[in-house]
Amino acid sequence: MNQHTTKPSVYYPPGGILMWIIIYLELITFGGVLIAMVLFSKDEPDVFHQSRLLLNTSFGTINTLFLLVSGFFMALTVSALKAQNIQKSKLYLKLTMLGGLLFLGLKTVEYMGKIDVGLTMDYNTFFSFYWMLTLFHVIHVLVGLVILASVLRTMIKKPETLILEDVEASATFWHMCDLIWLLLFPLIYLVF
């Protein structure tokens, strides 16, 4: 494994400064839409409340656990890699990806249930926000899984070319997906 000797600093956070710019932009984007959702809910409080009751809070809770456990294994992946334990790092990365796949699987079941009963994006304002926010998050999880698959492929096929900063960048992106879900879940599934 290629382990650069760059010392940690505020000028080079884990994942690199570009990754953190992307994260801040994503958080601002999601935050702006969440604020808009709250403002729209003031105009239609009954619609938002009744619509939220149509969501499966158990699915949302289980998906939160999937992502939190997945994020934990991502942190272990980086930690094992720093300790030069590529075998443990591979195992933890596979468990990270499994958590992401389980999230997507359960989200698909949830989406199919909504579509089957007609709770699509044009059903009402609440579901417009629900679909927009959760689908945008799902896209991020898919991109994250592609990034993690690329890292895993390198770990398996050419571990000597693996660069720690690249793994840290992928971990940073994955943790952003966790953070965004931690903002979405309570607001969409619990508040209204």
CSV table of C-alpha atoms in Angstrom, one decimal, residues 15-155:
chain,number,residue,atom,x,y,z
A,15,GLY,CA,-10.2,13.1,1.8
A,16,GLY,CA,-8.6,16.3,0.6
A,17,ILE,CA,-9.9,19.9,0.4
A,18,LEU,CA,-11.9,19.3,-2.8
A,19,MET,CA,-13.9,16.5,-1.2
A,20,TRP,CA,-14.8,18.8,1.7
A,21,ILE,CA,-15.9,21.5,-0.7
A,22,ILE,CA,-18.1,19.0,-2.4
A,23,ILE,CA,-19.5,17.9,1.0
A,24,TYR,CA,-20.2,21.5,2.0
A,25,LEU,CA,-22.0,22.1,-1.3
A,26,GLU,CA,-24.1,18.9,-0.9
A,27,LEU,CA,-25.0,19.8,2.7
A,28,ILE,CA,-26.0,23.3,1.6
A,29,THR,CA,-28.1,21.8,-1.2
A,30,PHE,CA,-29.9,19.3,1.0
A,31,GLY,CA,-30.2,21.9,3.8
A,32,GLY,CA,-31.8,24.4,1.4
A,33,VAL,CA,-34.4,21.8,0.3
A,34,LEU,CA,-35.1,20.8,3.9
A,35,ILE,CA,-35.6,24.4,4.8
A,36,ALA,CA,-38.0,24.8,1.8
A,37,MET,CA,-39.8,21.7,3.0
A,38,VAL,CA,-40.3,23.1,6.5
A,39,LEU,CA,-41.6,26.4,5.0
A,40,PHE,CA,-44.0,24.6,2.7
A,41,SER,CA,-45.2,22.5,5.7
A,42,LYS,CA,-46.3,25.7,7.4
A,43,ASP,CA,-48.8,26.3,4.6
A,44,GLU,CA,-50.1,22.7,4.6
A,45,PRO,CA,-49.6,21.3,8.1
A,46,ASP,CA,-52.4,18.7,7.9
A,47,VAL,CA,-51.2,17.5,4.5
A,48,PHE,CA,-47.7,17.1,5.8
A,49,HIS,CA,-48.8,15.4,9.0
A,50,GLN,CA,-51.2,13.0,7.3
A,51,SER,CA,-48.6,12.2,4.6
A,52,ARG,CA,-45.9,11.5,7.1
A,53,LEU,CA,-48.2,9.0,8.8
A,54,LEU,CA,-48.3,7.1,5.5
A,55,LEU,CA,-44.5,6.4,5.7
A,56,ASN,CA,-43.1,3.3,7.3
A,57,THR,CA,-41.1,4.6,10.2
A,58,SER,CA,-39.7,1.1,10.8
A,59,PHE,CA,-38.2,1.0,7.3
A,60,GLY,CA,-36.6,4.4,8.0
A,61,THR,CA,-35.2,3.3,11.3
A,62,ILE,CA,-33.8,0.1,10.0
A,63,ASN,CA,-32.2,2.0,7.1
A,64,THR,CA,-30.7,4.4,9.6
A,65,LEU,CA,-29.1,1.5,11.4
A,66,PHE,CA,-27.9,0.0,8.1
A,67,LEU,CA,-26.1,3.3,7.3
A,68,LEU,CA,-24.7,3.9,10.8
A,69,VAL,CA,-23.3,0.4,11.0
A,70,SER,CA,-21.9,0.7,7.5
A,71,GLY,CA,-20.3,4.0,8.4
A,72,PHE,CA,-18.7,2.3,11.5
A,73,PHE,CA,-17.2,-0.4,9.2
A,74,MET,CA,-15.9,2.3,6.8
A,75,ALA,CA,-14.1,3.9,9.8
A,76,LEU,CA,-12.7,0.5,10.6
A,77,THR,CA,-11.6,0.0,7.0
A,78,VAL,CA,-9.4,3.2,7.1
A,79,SER,CA,-8.1,2.3,10.6
A,80,ALA,CA,-7.1,-1.2,9.5
A,81,LEU,CA,-5.5,0.2,6.4
A,82,LYS,CA,-3.4,2.7,8.4
A,83,ALA,CA,-2.3,-0.3,10.6
A,84,GLN,CA,-1.2,-2.0,7.3
A,85,ASN,CA,-3.8,-4.8,7.7
A,86,ILE,CA,-5.1,-5.1,4.2
A,87,GLN,CA,-7.1,-8.3,5.0
A,88,LYS,CA,-9.1,-6.7,7.7
A,89,SER,CA,-9.5,-3.6,5.7
A,90,LYS,CA,-11.0,-5.7,2.8
A,91,LEU,CA,-13.4,-7.4,5.2
A,92,TYR,CA,-14.5,-4.1,6.7
A,93,LEU,CA,-14.9,-2.5,3.3
A,94,LYS,CA,-17.1,-5.5,2.2
A,95,LEU,CA,-19.2,-5.0,5.3
A,96,THR,CA,-19.5,-1.3,4.6
A,97,MET,CA,-20.8,-2.1,1.1
A,98,LEU,CA,-23.2,-4.7,2.4
A,99,GLY,CA,-24.7,-2.0,4.6
A,100,GLY,CA,-25.2,0.2,1.6
A,101,LEU,CA,-26.7,-2.6,-0.4
A,102,LEU,CA,-29.1,-3.4,2.4
A,103,PHE,CA,-30.1,0.2,2.6
A,104,LEU,CA,-30.8,0.3,-1.1
A,105,GLY,CA,-32.7,-3.0,-1.0
A,106,LEU,CA,-35.0,-1.8,1.8
A,107,LYS,CA,-35.4,1.6,0.1
A,108,THR,CA,-36.5,-0.2,-3.1
A,109,VAL,CA,-39.1,-2.2,-1.1
A,110,GLU,CA,-40.3,1.1,0.4
A,111,TYR,CA,-40.5,2.8,-3.0
A,112,MET,CA,-42.4,0.0,-4.6
A,113,GLY,CA,-44.9,0.1,-1.8
A,114,LYS,CA,-45.4,3.8,-2.3
A,115,ILE,CA,-45.8,3.5,-6.0
A,116,ASP,CA,-48.2,0.6,-5.7
A,117,VAL,CA,-50.6,2.8,-3.7
A,118,GLY,CA,-50.1,5.9,-5.8
A,119,LEU,CA,-48.0,7.9,-3.4
A,120,THR,CA,-45.8,9.3,-6.2
A,121,MET,CA,-44.1,12.6,-6.6
A,122,ASP,CA,-47.2,14.3,-7.8
A,123,TYR,CA,-49.5,13.0,-5.0
A,124,ASN,CA,-49.0,16.1,-2.9
A,125,THR,CA,-46.3,18.6,-1.7
A,126,PHE,CA,-45.0,16.3,1.1
A,127,PHE,CA,-44.4,13.5,-1.3
A,128,SER,CA,-42.8,15.8,-3.9
A,129,PHE,CA,-40.2,16.6,-1.2
A,130,TYR,CA,-40.0,13.0,0.0
A,131,TRP,CA,-39.2,11.7,-3.5
A,132,MET,CA,-36.9,14.5,-4.4
A,133,LEU,CA,-34.8,14.3,-1.2
A,134,THR,CA,-34.7,10.5,-0.8
A,135,LEU,CA,-34.0,9.8,-4.5
A,136,PHE,CA,-31.2,12.4,-4.5
A,137,HIS,CA,-29.8,10.6,-1.4
A,138,VAL,CA,-30.1,7.2,-3.1
A,139,ILE,CA,-28.1,8.5,-6.0
A,140,HIS,CA,-25.4,9.5,-3.5
A,141,VAL,CA,-25.4,6.1,-2.0
A,142,LEU,CA,-25.1,4.5,-5.5
A,143,VAL,CA,-22.2,6.7,-6.3
A,144,GLY,CA,-20.6,5.9,-3.0
A,145,LEU,CA,-20.9,2.2,-3.7
A,146,VAL,CA,-19.3,2.6,-7.1
A,147,ILE,CA,-16.4,4.5,-5.4
A,148,LEU,CA,-16.1,1.8,-2.7
A,149,ALA,CA,-16.2,-1.0,-5.3
A,150,SER,CA,-13.3,0.7,-7.1
A,151,VAL,CA,-11.3,0.9,-3.9
A,152,LEU,CA,-12.1,-2.8,-3.1
A,153,ARG,CA,-11.0,-3.8,-6.6
A,154,THR,CA,-7.7,-2.1,-6.1
A,155,MET,CA,-7.3,-3.7,-2.6
